[in-house]
């Protein structure tokens, strides 16, 4: 009777539906925890005209037809039941009142299934109702999480357990909810078909840290050892947050650079690397690398990583600084000036970091700036002494480059066309090839005999003088190395034209001890001429191969021989003639006009060789200095050491003008 009072609405519905027909009403499904009990509410009806004296009933398991011999759950006439239900089933309802409610206790998994009721009014008035109830035996609470849980938005999670046992009532508690919120127990709720559930609610605002959190609910029954637990993992959606990215990156030109962007989000973000609005790479992933092979200064700049999903986006930037040696300095300004004028020359370059720029002439530093890309040289009231060759040198910790330029100072009386004809050539740009004079004859190239190669220190310079019109092209071939160098390679070849003569100088460094064969080839419209250049100064090569130690040993041996000869002659003179006789051996006097046979030819040869040496010294300098700076540390050495190049050039200049 206690249970009937808990279902007033259900029985009101049943009573209102009486119409004198065979019929039954029970929940289509009902659930209960294993080890507890379950009450299956049931109501049936039959035609009013039958009016039986006694009403009996039978509950069957899994089949409504007696001829199939289904297990008997409960039988009011004989109390004979199947062994599985002995001591576990009893009728709570009054069949005379058309109430067929069944109570099952000590539930086990094998009792789960379909339950049918059959009314027995006596005689042939028996009817098995097709309506039935499905019993589900459970052992875990049901945790209901909304289909979408978004970080920052309040969410409600519920724990629901069946409460269909009138003898045992469950109590609910939450597990692992610390930091999420305090639970709220709503109590016992009735479902649509007359079954009951116990419900507890948990309200909280999830964060991205709660994603994957395991939340549990426990159902326990007082005065028993029965406890049941259920768990659910939270799938919290949240926008991307970039958690891993390079700081500002410095890389040397030509090296490999790898930029990393990693983001945390749910679901996975779309990661995109961009530069100046251009997409470089993208992928749906937790992290994404951007690899730059052999970076150049053109790739210097700011790179952006964008991470986005359906819940938001975030972007961050990283700066890439490509470090490189100075580019070849450019010189702009007046290269021909009239005596007394003011000359302004601008030397500029590009590098990272900014270089030390220096302009000097011979041994004198004329102007210098530190960590600037431009240097202005002002020469007020120039004089002829200001004319000559100047150097602009740019250097930083990654290298050094230099450019040479000539300044010509002319007398005010010179006509302007003469000034233009005497304009010197810049070594930093390709030689000027102006139109030839129409009055000069057109001939095929002829390589003059003064063309040759010579050694100076560790440098070999080869001079090729060509007479031709129109102007020819000149190339130097090194057969042993299968290399050909032409005039366009300004680092190795310097050329200058004067009338019909074209003078080209090839400079090879570090070749003095093993000079290669060099063939000069010249061609124009009228023919081609080649000549293997002879090597002059073989005695220098011998001493270069012997080396400093060999030279000292040879010199010591020579001194010993001279001393030996001197001592021998002295002993001989003492033995043969103790006194000197002027009459026997008169002195020989030489007049001022005395000449040794063959002297003019030797003198002429030495004069010509000296002229050629001067040509190599003055014209043979390459347009670009081959200066090693890659291992220098600008930050540690004194400022004056930055101009060691000046001393080296001065020393070389002294050698070449001897």
XYZ file of C-alpha atoms in Angstrom:
658
model
C 0.000 0.000 0.000
C 2.969 2.298 0.583
C 4.077 1.839 -3.021
C 0.555 2.502 -4.348
C 0.429 5.857 -2.660
C 3.515 6.913 -4.629
C 1.797 6.441 -7.978
C -1.457 8.402 -7.758
C -1.260 9.845 -11.262
C -0.542 6.426 -12.785
C -3.605 4.823 -11.176
C -5.827 7.806 -11.995
C -4.850 7.295 -15.631
C -5.623 3.593 -15.408
C -8.976 4.176 -13.723
C -9.989 6.717 -16.341
C -9.208 4.277 -19.106
C -11.588 1.534 -17.894
C -13.900 0.587 -20.611
C -14.801 -3.085 -19.955
C -12.236 -4.565 -22.389
C -9.302 -6.927 -21.967
C -6.201 -4.818 -21.472
C -3.126 -4.181 -19.314
C -0.859 -1.188 -18.530
C 2.767 -1.365 -17.353
C 6.027 0.524 -18.158
C 7.626 -0.716 -21.379
C 11.035 -0.645 -19.659
C 12.302 -0.350 -16.132
C 15.764 -0.560 -14.565
C 17.266 -1.351 -11.194
C 20.704 -1.877 -9.652
C 22.069 -5.377 -9.285
C 21.502 -6.734 -5.764
C 18.576 -4.420 -5.069
C 14.885 -4.866 -5.874
C 12.435 -3.564 -8.442
C 8.701 -2.954 -8.362
C 7.024 -3.314 -11.779
C 3.763 -1.343 -11.637
C 0.865 -3.146 -13.408
C -2.899 -2.608 -13.965
C -5.255 -4.787 -15.998
C -8.939 -4.783 -16.980
C -11.575 -7.205 -18.326
C -15.216 -6.966 -19.487
C -17.647 -5.895 -16.755
C -20.182 -8.600 -17.595
C -17.836 -11.391 -16.509
C -18.036 -10.585 -12.804
C -15.750 -13.404 -11.529
C -15.901 -14.523 -7.918
C -12.149 -14.806 -7.656
C -9.509 -13.279 -9.880
C -6.155 -15.062 -10.330
C -3.048 -14.103 -12.276
C 0.266 -15.457 -13.576
C 3.555 -13.655 -14.463
C 5.679 -15.247 -17.174
C 9.296 -14.616 -18.094
C 10.277 -13.914 -21.734
C 7.163 -15.495 -23.332
C 3.384 -14.816 -23.067
C 2.195 -18.235 -24.250
C 1.704 -21.101 -21.737
C 2.100 -23.757 -24.442
C 5.766 -22.652 -24.741
C 6.219 -23.492 -21.080
C 7.885 -20.200 -20.139
C 9.403 -19.812 -16.655
C 6.721 -18.883 -14.135
C 7.667 -15.850 -12.110
C 4.559 -15.741 -9.934
C 1.293 -17.751 -9.840
C -1.516 -16.854 -7.420
C -3.319 -20.246 -7.559
C -0.462 -22.612 -6.635
C 2.471 -20.393 -5.657
C 4.607 -22.697 -7.796
C 7.366 -20.726 -9.572
C 10.516 -21.402 -11.546
C 13.582 -22.112 -9.445
C 15.245 -18.853 -10.568
C 12.473 -16.863 -8.930
C 11.960 -18.847 -5.750
C 12.044 -16.492 -2.802
C 12.561 -13.526 -5.127
C 9.046 -12.693 -6.396
C 5.817 -11.641 -4.770
C 2.727 -9.761 -5.773
C 2.307 -6.270 -4.334
C -1.014 -5.510 -5.995
C -4.574 -6.801 -5.249
C -5.839 -8.792 -8.229
C -9.426 -8.258 -7.121
C -8.760 -4.541 -7.476
C -7.237 -5.282 -10.902
C -3.738 -4.368 -9.595
C -1.026 -6.773 -10.805
C 2.113 -4.963 -9.499
C 5.094 -7.368 -9.129
C 8.084 -7.087 -6.777
C 11.398 -8.793 -7.585
C 14.251 -8.782 -5.051
C 17.905 -9.848 -4.948
C 18.266 -8.944 -8.579
C 20.978 -10.616 -10.637
C 21.889 -10.144 -14.322
C 20.052 -13.329 -15.443
C 16.717 -11.825 -14.295
C 16.914 -9.138 -16.914
C 14.368 -9.604 -19.717
C 10.669 -9.413 -20.659
C 7.823 -9.941 -18.139
C 4.228 -10.786 -19.235
C 1.016 -10.903 -17.139
C -1.890 -13.427 -17.732
C -5.339 -12.876 -16.133
C -7.257 -15.946 -14.911
C -10.972 -15.357 -14.142
C -11.896 -19.063 -14.107
C -12.982 -21.434 -16.863
C -12.197 -20.160 -20.308
C -11.945 -16.591 -19.146
C -8.151 -16.461 -19.257
C -6.234 -13.879 -21.184
C -2.453 -13.278 -21.735
C -1.840 -9.585 -22.374
C 0.562 -8.636 -25.111
C 1.754 -5.633 -23.153
C 4.971 -6.402 -21.291
C 7.799 -4.697 -19.388
C 11.558 -5.077 -20.070
C 13.731 -5.180 -16.960
C 17.301 -3.868 -17.249
C 19.779 -4.742 -14.484
C 22.449 -1.998 -14.202
C 25.567 -1.506 -12.086
C 26.735 2.044 -12.976
C 25.130 5.455 -12.566
C 24.301 7.357 -15.729
C 26.242 10.634 -16.098
C 24.704 12.968 -18.660
C 27.058 15.576 -20.167
C 25.809 18.181 -22.686
C 26.842 17.444 -26.286
C 29.035 20.565 -26.361
C 31.080 21.885 -23.454
C 32.865 25.167 -24.232
C 35.479 26.791 -22.021
C 34.119 29.878 -20.315
C 30.454 28.905 -20.657
C 28.460 27.500 -17.698
C 27.536 23.851 -18.078
C 25.197 21.446 -16.234
C 26.165 17.806 -15.723
C 23.636 15.403 -14.203
C 23.898 12.021 -12.512
C 20.808 9.808 -12.796
C 20.176 6.428 -11.146
C 17.003 4.257 -11.058
C 14.926 4.479 -7.879
C 12.329 1.724 -8.371
C 13.014 -0.321 -5.249
C 10.660 0.598 -2.408
C 12.898 -1.164 0.121
C 16.226 0.530 -0.784
C 16.676 4.181 -1.727
C 19.981 5.362 -3.333
C 22.120 8.294 -2.197
C 24.246 10.163 -4.771
C 27.658 11.858 -4.440
C 30.127 13.341 -6.977
C 33.725 12.195 -7.452
C 36.537 14.364 -8.837
C 34.484 17.548 -8.888
C 36.933 19.563 -6.785
C 37.540 22.919 -8.388
C 34.550 22.586 -10.705
C 31.613 23.474 -8.481
C 29.305 22.344 -5.717
C 26.700 19.665 -6.584
C 22.952 20.149 -6.191
C 20.689 17.177 -5.390
C 17.266 17.578 -6.944
C 15.819 14.400 -5.355
C 13.490 11.748 -6.682
C 11.829 12.368 -10.042
C 9.024 10.464 -11.724
C 9.416 9.501 -15.380
C 6.704 9.446 -18.031
C 5.774 5.745 -17.700
C 5.571 5.691 -13.934
C 9.179 4.755 -13.151
C 11.376 6.766 -10.814
C 14.947 8.138 -10.900
C 17.215 9.856 -8.403
C 18.975 12.922 -9.892
C 21.942 15.091 -8.804
C 23.138 18.155 -10.776
C 26.577 19.773 -10.976
C 26.935 23.334 -12.332
C 30.358 24.807 -13.202
C 32.232 26.963 -15.728
C 34.856 24.780 -17.429
C 38.336 25.948 -18.391
C 40.782 24.595 -20.994
C 42.544 22.794 -18.146
C 39.362 20.796 -17.482
C 39.532 19.166 -20.912
C 39.838 15.412 -20.439
C 38.980 15.682 -16.738
C 37.427 12.462 -15.357
C 34.228 13.233 -13.455
C 32.483 10.529 -11.391
C 29.199 9.849 -9.658
C 28.610 7.302 -6.867
C 25.337 5.679 -5.830
C 25.265 4.025 -2.412
C 22.496 2.382 -0.399
C 22.361 3.011 3.366
C 22.805 0.066 5.704
C 24.245 -2.039 2.866
C 27.609 -2.543 1.235
C 26.183 -1.793 -2.184
C 28.043 0.983 -4.027
C 28.018 1.793 -7.727
C 30.262 4.279 -9.550
C 30.191 5.794 -13.022
C 32.637 8.133 -14.793
C 32.645 10.499 -17.767
C 35.508 12.439 -19.365
C 34.904 16.081 -20.165
C 35.483 17.115 -23.775
C 35.982 20.857 -23.334
C 36.195 22.891 -26.541
C 38.438 25.954 -26.493
C 40.179 28.302 -28.961
C 43.865 27.963 -29.864
C 46.651 29.317 -27.703
C 50.150 29.395 -29.220
C 52.335 27.731 -26.609
C 55.570 27.139 -28.519
C 57.378 29.471 -30.898
C 60.894 30.662 -31.660
C 62.134 33.855 -30.152
C 63.832 36.278 -32.516
C 66.179 34.296 -34.759
C 69.587 35.351 -36.069
C 71.086 33.290 -38.885
C 74.141 33.605 -41.097
C 73.420 33.941 -44.793
C 73.447 30.549 -46.495
C 72.566 28.574 -43.367
C 69.446 26.489 -42.643
C 66.680 28.015 -40.491
C 63.748 26.138 -38.943
C 60.873 28.108 -37.387
C 58.461 26.273 -35.048
C 54.889 27.140 -34.115
C 52.935 24.962 -31.668
C 49.396 25.590 -30.397
C 47.065 24.076 -27.784
C 43.378 23.880 -28.730
C 40.365 21.566 -28.935
C 39.719 20.634 -31.661
C 43.117 20.734 -33.385
C 43.909 24.115 -34.953
C 44.755 25.050 -38.514
C 48.323 26.393 -38.281
C 49.495 28.812 -40.975
C 52.944 30.384 -41.522
C 52.758 33.733 -43.347
C 55.029 36.570 -44.369
C 53.719 39.899 -45.641
C 50.284 38.335 -46.104
C 51.596 35.443 -48.218
C 50.857 31.918 -46.985
C 54.079 29.904 -46.833
C 52.804 26.692 -45.239
C 49.693 25.437 -43.404
C 48.393 22.234 -41.832
C 45.909 20.960 -39.212
C 48.269 19.889 -36.443
C 49.517 20.631 -32.958
C 52.797 22.053 -34.308
C 54.157 23.146 -37.667
C 57.742 23.776 -38.830
C 58.772 26.279 -41.491
C 62.127 25.267 -42.977
C 64.193 27.823 -44.896
C 67.125 26.370 -46.817
C 70.177 28.569 -47.489
C 68.601 31.797 -46.283
C 69.441 35.037 -48.025
C 69.114 38.650 -47.005
C 65.891 38.791 -49.039
C 64.290 36.449 -46.468
C 65.097 38.776 -43.580
C 61.906 40.041 -41.960
C 58.910 39.226 -39.757
C 57.117 35.881 -39.984
C 53.628 35.301 -38.511
C 52.003 32.087 -37.257
C 48.183 31.978 -37.204
C 46.325 29.280 -35.226
C 42.545 29.017 -35.613
C 39.591 26.663 -35.073
C 35.814 27.024 -34.773
C 36.109 28.626 -31.321
C 38.670 31.339 -31.987
C 42.143 32.194 -33.248
C 45.505 33.568 -32.132
C 48.590 34.772 -33.982
C 52.162 35.578 -33.026
C 55.181 36.844 -34.937
C 58.897 36.093 -34.947
C 61.668 38.196 -36.459
C 64.338 36.595 -38.647
C 67.556 38.572 -38.969
C 69.907 37.285 -41.675
C 73.511 38.237 -40.926
C 75.821 38.725 -43.900
C 79.100 40.309 -44.888
C 79.124 43.716 -46.599
C 78.195 43.845 -50.248
C 80.693 45.411 -52.629
C 80.776 49.141 -51.804
C 79.338 51.531 -54.392
C 81.049 54.868 -54.996
C 79.148 57.879 -56.293
C 80.695 61.261 -56.806
C 83.103 63.326 -58.864
C 86.034 61.341 -60.265
C 87.503 64.219 -62.320
C 87.907 67.594 -60.717
C 89.550 70.916 -61.545
C 92.179 72.094 -59.154
C 90.624 74.224 -56.428
C 87.176 72.616 -56.614
C 85.461 70.831 -53.730
C 85.062 67.103 -54.277
C 82.305 65.098 -52.589
C 82.375 61.304 -52.780
C 79.772 58.958 -51.263
C 80.632 55.335 -50.481
C 77.715 53.064 -49.538
C 77.110 49.355 -48.944
C 74.649 46.903 -47.431
C 75.358 44.454 -44.596
C 73.951 43.048 -41.398
C 75.052 44.220 -38.933
C 76.039 47.627 -40.304
C 79.727 47.780 -41.186
C 82.724 49.921 -40.392
C 83.310 52.039 -43.494
C 86.736 53.526 -44.230
C 88.091 55.625 -47.107
C 91.840 55.947 -47.343
C 94.567 56.790 -49.770
C 97.956 55.125 -49.479
C 98.711 55.037 -45.739
C 96.362 57.819 -44.678
C 92.805 57.246 -43.407
C 90.703 60.064 -44.788
C 87.281 59.222 -43.325
C 85.644 56.463 -41.314
C 82.301 55.689 -39.670
C 81.293 52.855 -37.358
C 78.078 50.897 -37.862
C 76.869 53.053 -40.729
C 75.984 52.054 -44.287
C 77.173 55.305 -45.904
C 80.335 57.389 -45.700
C 80.748 60.878 -47.219
C 84.228 62.141 -48.137
C 84.661 65.918 -48.645
C 87.866 67.241 -50.212
C 87.818 71.074 -50.239
C 90.025 72.909 -52.758
C 91.644 69.819 -54.264
C 95.203 69.949 -55.531
C 97.071 67.633 -57.919
C 98.439 65.849 -54.841
C 94.866 64.763 -54.040
C 94.660 62.809 -57.270
C 95.327 59.115 -57.348
C 93.909 55.838 -56.206
C 91.487 55.652 -53.254
C 90.006 52.677 -51.403
C 86.602 52.296 -49.757
C 86.582 49.316 -47.359
C 83.500 47.896 -45.592
C 83.882 45.276 -42.871
C 81.945 43.514 -40.133
C 82.385 40.269 -38.224
C 81.182 38.239 -41.210
C 83.548 39.534 -43.860
C 85.148 42.432 -45.695
C 84.740 43.959 -49.156
C 86.572 46.808 -50.843
C 86.267 49.026 -53.901
C 88.954 51.165 -55.499
C 88.374 54.397 -57.386
C 90.578 57.060 -59.000
C 90.394 60.796 -58.601
C 91.933 62.930 -61.344
C 92.746 66.577 -60.570
C 93.306 68.719 -63.713
C 94.620 72.143 -64.364
C 91.998 74.816 -64.934
C 93.544 75.490 -68.373
C 92.653 72.039 -69.691
C 89.688 71.912 -72.065
C 86.688 69.943 -71.034
C 87.020 67.378 -73.851
C 90.559 66.558 -72.670
C 89.246 65.974 -69.197
C 86.731 63.506 -70.515
C 89.405 61.635 -72.484
C 91.650 61.271 -69.436
C 88.896 60.058 -67.134
C 90.393 57.051 -65.218
C 88.594 53.742 -65.116
C 86.861 52.536 -61.970
C 88.130 49.147 -60.878
C 84.789 48.382 -59.249
C 82.825 48.442 -62.553
C 83.424 46.789 -65.918
C 85.857 48.719 -68.164
C 84.367 51.361 -70.410
C 84.324 50.357 -74.055
C 83.729 53.578 -75.973
C 83.569 53.901 -79.790
C 86.954 53.704 -81.506
C 88.239 56.582 -83.594
C 87.416 56.235 -87.279
C 90.925 57.443 -88.179
C 92.567 54.319 -86.606
C 93.155 51.337 -88.955
C 91.209 48.154 -88.340
C 93.523 45.180 -87.770
C 93.459 41.699 -86.273
C 94.822 41.273 -82.711
C 98.601 41.116 -82.215
C 99.981 40.064 -78.802
C 103.161 42.062 -78.163
C 106.345 40.365 -76.975
C 106.466 42.267 -73.693
C 103.529 40.115 -72.550
C 104.726 37.812 -69.729
C 104.098 36.540 -66.169
C 106.023 37.572 -63.051
C 106.000 36.676 -59.339
C 105.766 39.057 -56.402
C 105.620 37.595 -52.914
C 102.841 34.980 -53.009
C 101.217 36.573 -56.059
C 101.619 35.809 -59.761
C 100.639 38.553 -62.219
C 100.405 37.970 -65.952
C 100.565 40.904 -68.398
C 99.000 40.591 -71.851
C 99.448 43.600 -74.196
C 97.365 43.453 -77.365
C 97.400 45.759 -80.367
C 94.083 45.692 -82.224
C 91.240 47.656 -83.749
C 88.370 47.264 -83.183
C 88.864 46.553 -79.507
C 89.383 42.833 -78.858
C 88.237 40.525 -76.069
C 90.970 39.024 -73.897
C 90.863 35.744 -71.969
C 93.486 33.961 -69.847
C 93.508 30.160 -70.041
C 95.095 27.878 -67.404
C 95.324 24.499 -69.228
C 96.589 22.521 -66.225
C 93.474 23.544 -64.270
C 90.977 23.620 -67.119
C 90.042 27.209 -66.185
C 89.450 30.253 -68.411
C 89.214 33.769 -66.938
C 87.974 36.708 -69.007
C 87.714 40.464 -68.553
C 84.259 40.287 -66.967
C 85.691 38.623 -63.857
C 86.929 41.801 -62.247
C 88.214 40.037 -59.147
C 91.035 38.522 -61.222
C 91.435 40.603 -64.439
C 92.027 44.340 -64.837
C 92.040 45.896 -68.330
C 92.757 49.375 -69.721
C 92.856 50.624 -73.316
C 95.044 53.369 -74.750
C 94.716 53.932 -78.470
C 95.264 50.630 -80.272
C 96.800 49.008 -77.177
C 94.733 46.997 -74.684
C 96.570 46.004 -71.504
C 95.074 43.191 -69.404
C 96.526 41.977 -66.101
C 95.623 38.630 -64.481
C 96.323 38.392 -60.733
C 96.630 34.999 -59.029
C 97.234 34.884 -55.298
C 98.993 32.076 -53.446
C 100.566 30.771 -56.674
C 104.205 31.887 -56.376
C 105.614 28.477 -55.430
C 103.766 26.553 -58.175
C 102.921 28.967 -61.030
C 100.607 27.520 -63.675
C 100.935 27.788 -67.443
C 98.997 30.791 -68.709
C 97.835 31.299 -72.318
C 96.534 34.722 -73.390
C 93.949 34.659 -76.193
C 92.679 37.793 -77.959
C 90.065 38.010 -80.698
C 88.041 40.560 -82.656
C 86.183 40.657 -85.962
C 89.371 40.150 -87.958
C 90.949 37.206 -86.191
C 92.201 35.423 -83.103
C 95.674 35.348 -81.568
C 97.009 33.188 -78.672
C 100.345 33.219 -76.844
C 101.666 31.210 -73.897
C 103.062 33.860 -71.593
C 106.685 33.292 -70.533
C 107.488 33.382 -66.825
C 110.163 35.907 -65.800
C 112.065 35.990 -62.513
C 112.839 32.258 -62.260
C 115.504 32.981 -59.651
C 112.804 34.340 -57.371
C 110.855 31.134 -57.694
C 113.957 29.191 -56.779
C 114.345 31.159 -53.563
C 110.599 30.885 -52.933
C 110.808 27.098 -53.210
C 113.971 26.921 -51.060
C 112.233 28.994 -48.448
C 113.654 31.156 -45.612
C 115.494 28.292 -43.879
C 117.096 27.112 -47.136
C 118.162 30.659 -47.944
C 119.915 31.043 -44.568
C 121.755 27.722 -45.042
C 122.830 28.655 -48.574
C 124.020 32.061 -47.413
C 126.073 30.466 -44.604
C 127.708 28.079 -47.055
C 128.539 30.998 -49.393
C 130.181 32.938 -46.548
C 132.246 29.872 -45.604
C 133.472 29.447 -49.197
C 134.439 33.145 -49.508
C 136.335 32.993 -46.223
C 138.183 29.858 -47.334
C 139.240 31.416 -50.673
C 140.370 34.622 -48.947
C 142.531 32.753 -46.438
C 144.109 30.622 -49.235
C 145.032 33.666 -51.331
C 146.445 35.446 -48.321
C 148.735 32.522 -47.504
C 149.824 32.302 -51.150
C 150.699 36.011 -51.333
C 152.720 35.814 -48.155
C 154.650 32.795 -49.451
C 155.437 34.139 -52.951
C 155.976 37.870 -52.352
C 156.331 39.316 -48.903
C 156.385 42.844 -50.378
C 154.252 44.389 -53.036
C 156.076 45.605 -56.213
C 154.404 48.344 -58.148
C 156.482 47.709 -61.191
C 155.545 44.041 -61.465
C 151.865 44.618 -61.177
C 150.858 48.231 -61.916
C 147.410 49.440 -61.049
C 144.783 49.606 -63.701
C 142.827 52.838 -64.054
C 139.378 53.015 -65.585
C 138.171 56.108 -67.381
C 134.713 57.471 -67.006
C 133.732 56.474 -70.522
C 134.857 52.852 -70.177
C 132.097 50.331 -71.095
C 132.080 46.563 -70.622
C 131.197 44.563 -73.718
C 127.502 43.777 -73.920
C 126.486 46.450 -71.407
C 123.979 48.337 -73.651
C 121.890 45.216 -74.231
C 121.912 44.308 -70.536
C 121.104 47.877 -69.574
C 118.227 48.011 -72.028
C 116.885 44.676 -70.751
C 116.989 45.835 -67.126
C 115.352 49.084 -68.058
C 112.515 47.315 -69.839
C 112.045 44.819 -66.932
C 111.861 47.708 -64.490
C 109.228 49.325 -66.671
C 107.209 46.117 -66.657
C 107.508 45.808 -62.877
C 106.202 49.325 -62.533
C 103.306 48.407 -64.786
C 102.478 45.384 -62.618
C 102.753 47.489 -59.500
C 100.620 50.365 -60.707
C 98.118 48.566 -62.896
C 98.130 45.056 -61.517
C 96.122 45.642 -58.380
C 92.811 43.783 -58.606
C 89.695 45.865 -58.183
C 88.742 43.962 -55.074
C 90.943 43.266 -52.100
C 91.323 39.617 -51.098
C 91.282 40.289 -47.396
C 90.584 37.582 -44.844
C 88.350 38.857 -42.075
C 86.113 35.910 -41.369
C 87.908 35.013 -38.098
C 88.241 38.525 -36.714
C 86.271 39.702 -33.740
C 85.340 43.368 -34.011
C 84.033 43.399 -30.506
C 87.323 42.373 -28.837
C 90.112 44.112 -30.762
C 91.001 47.823 -30.467
C 89.536 50.225 -32.977
C 92.857 50.868 -34.655
C 93.139 47.164 -35.540
C 90.214 47.627 -37.883
C 92.584 49.384 -40.211
C 95.347 46.766 -40.339
C 94.417 46.578 -44.000
C 95.915 50.013 -44.483
C 99.337 48.890 -43.246
C 99.235 45.789 -45.447
C 98.413 47.864 -48.519
C 101.140 50.318 -47.643
C 103.700 47.503 -47.370
C 102.603 46.086 -50.724
C 102.784 49.538 -52.299
C 106.377 49.909 -51.111
C 107.323 46.615 -52.757
C 105.783 47.431 -56.100
C 107.424 50.876 -56.553
C 110.986 49.740 -55.882
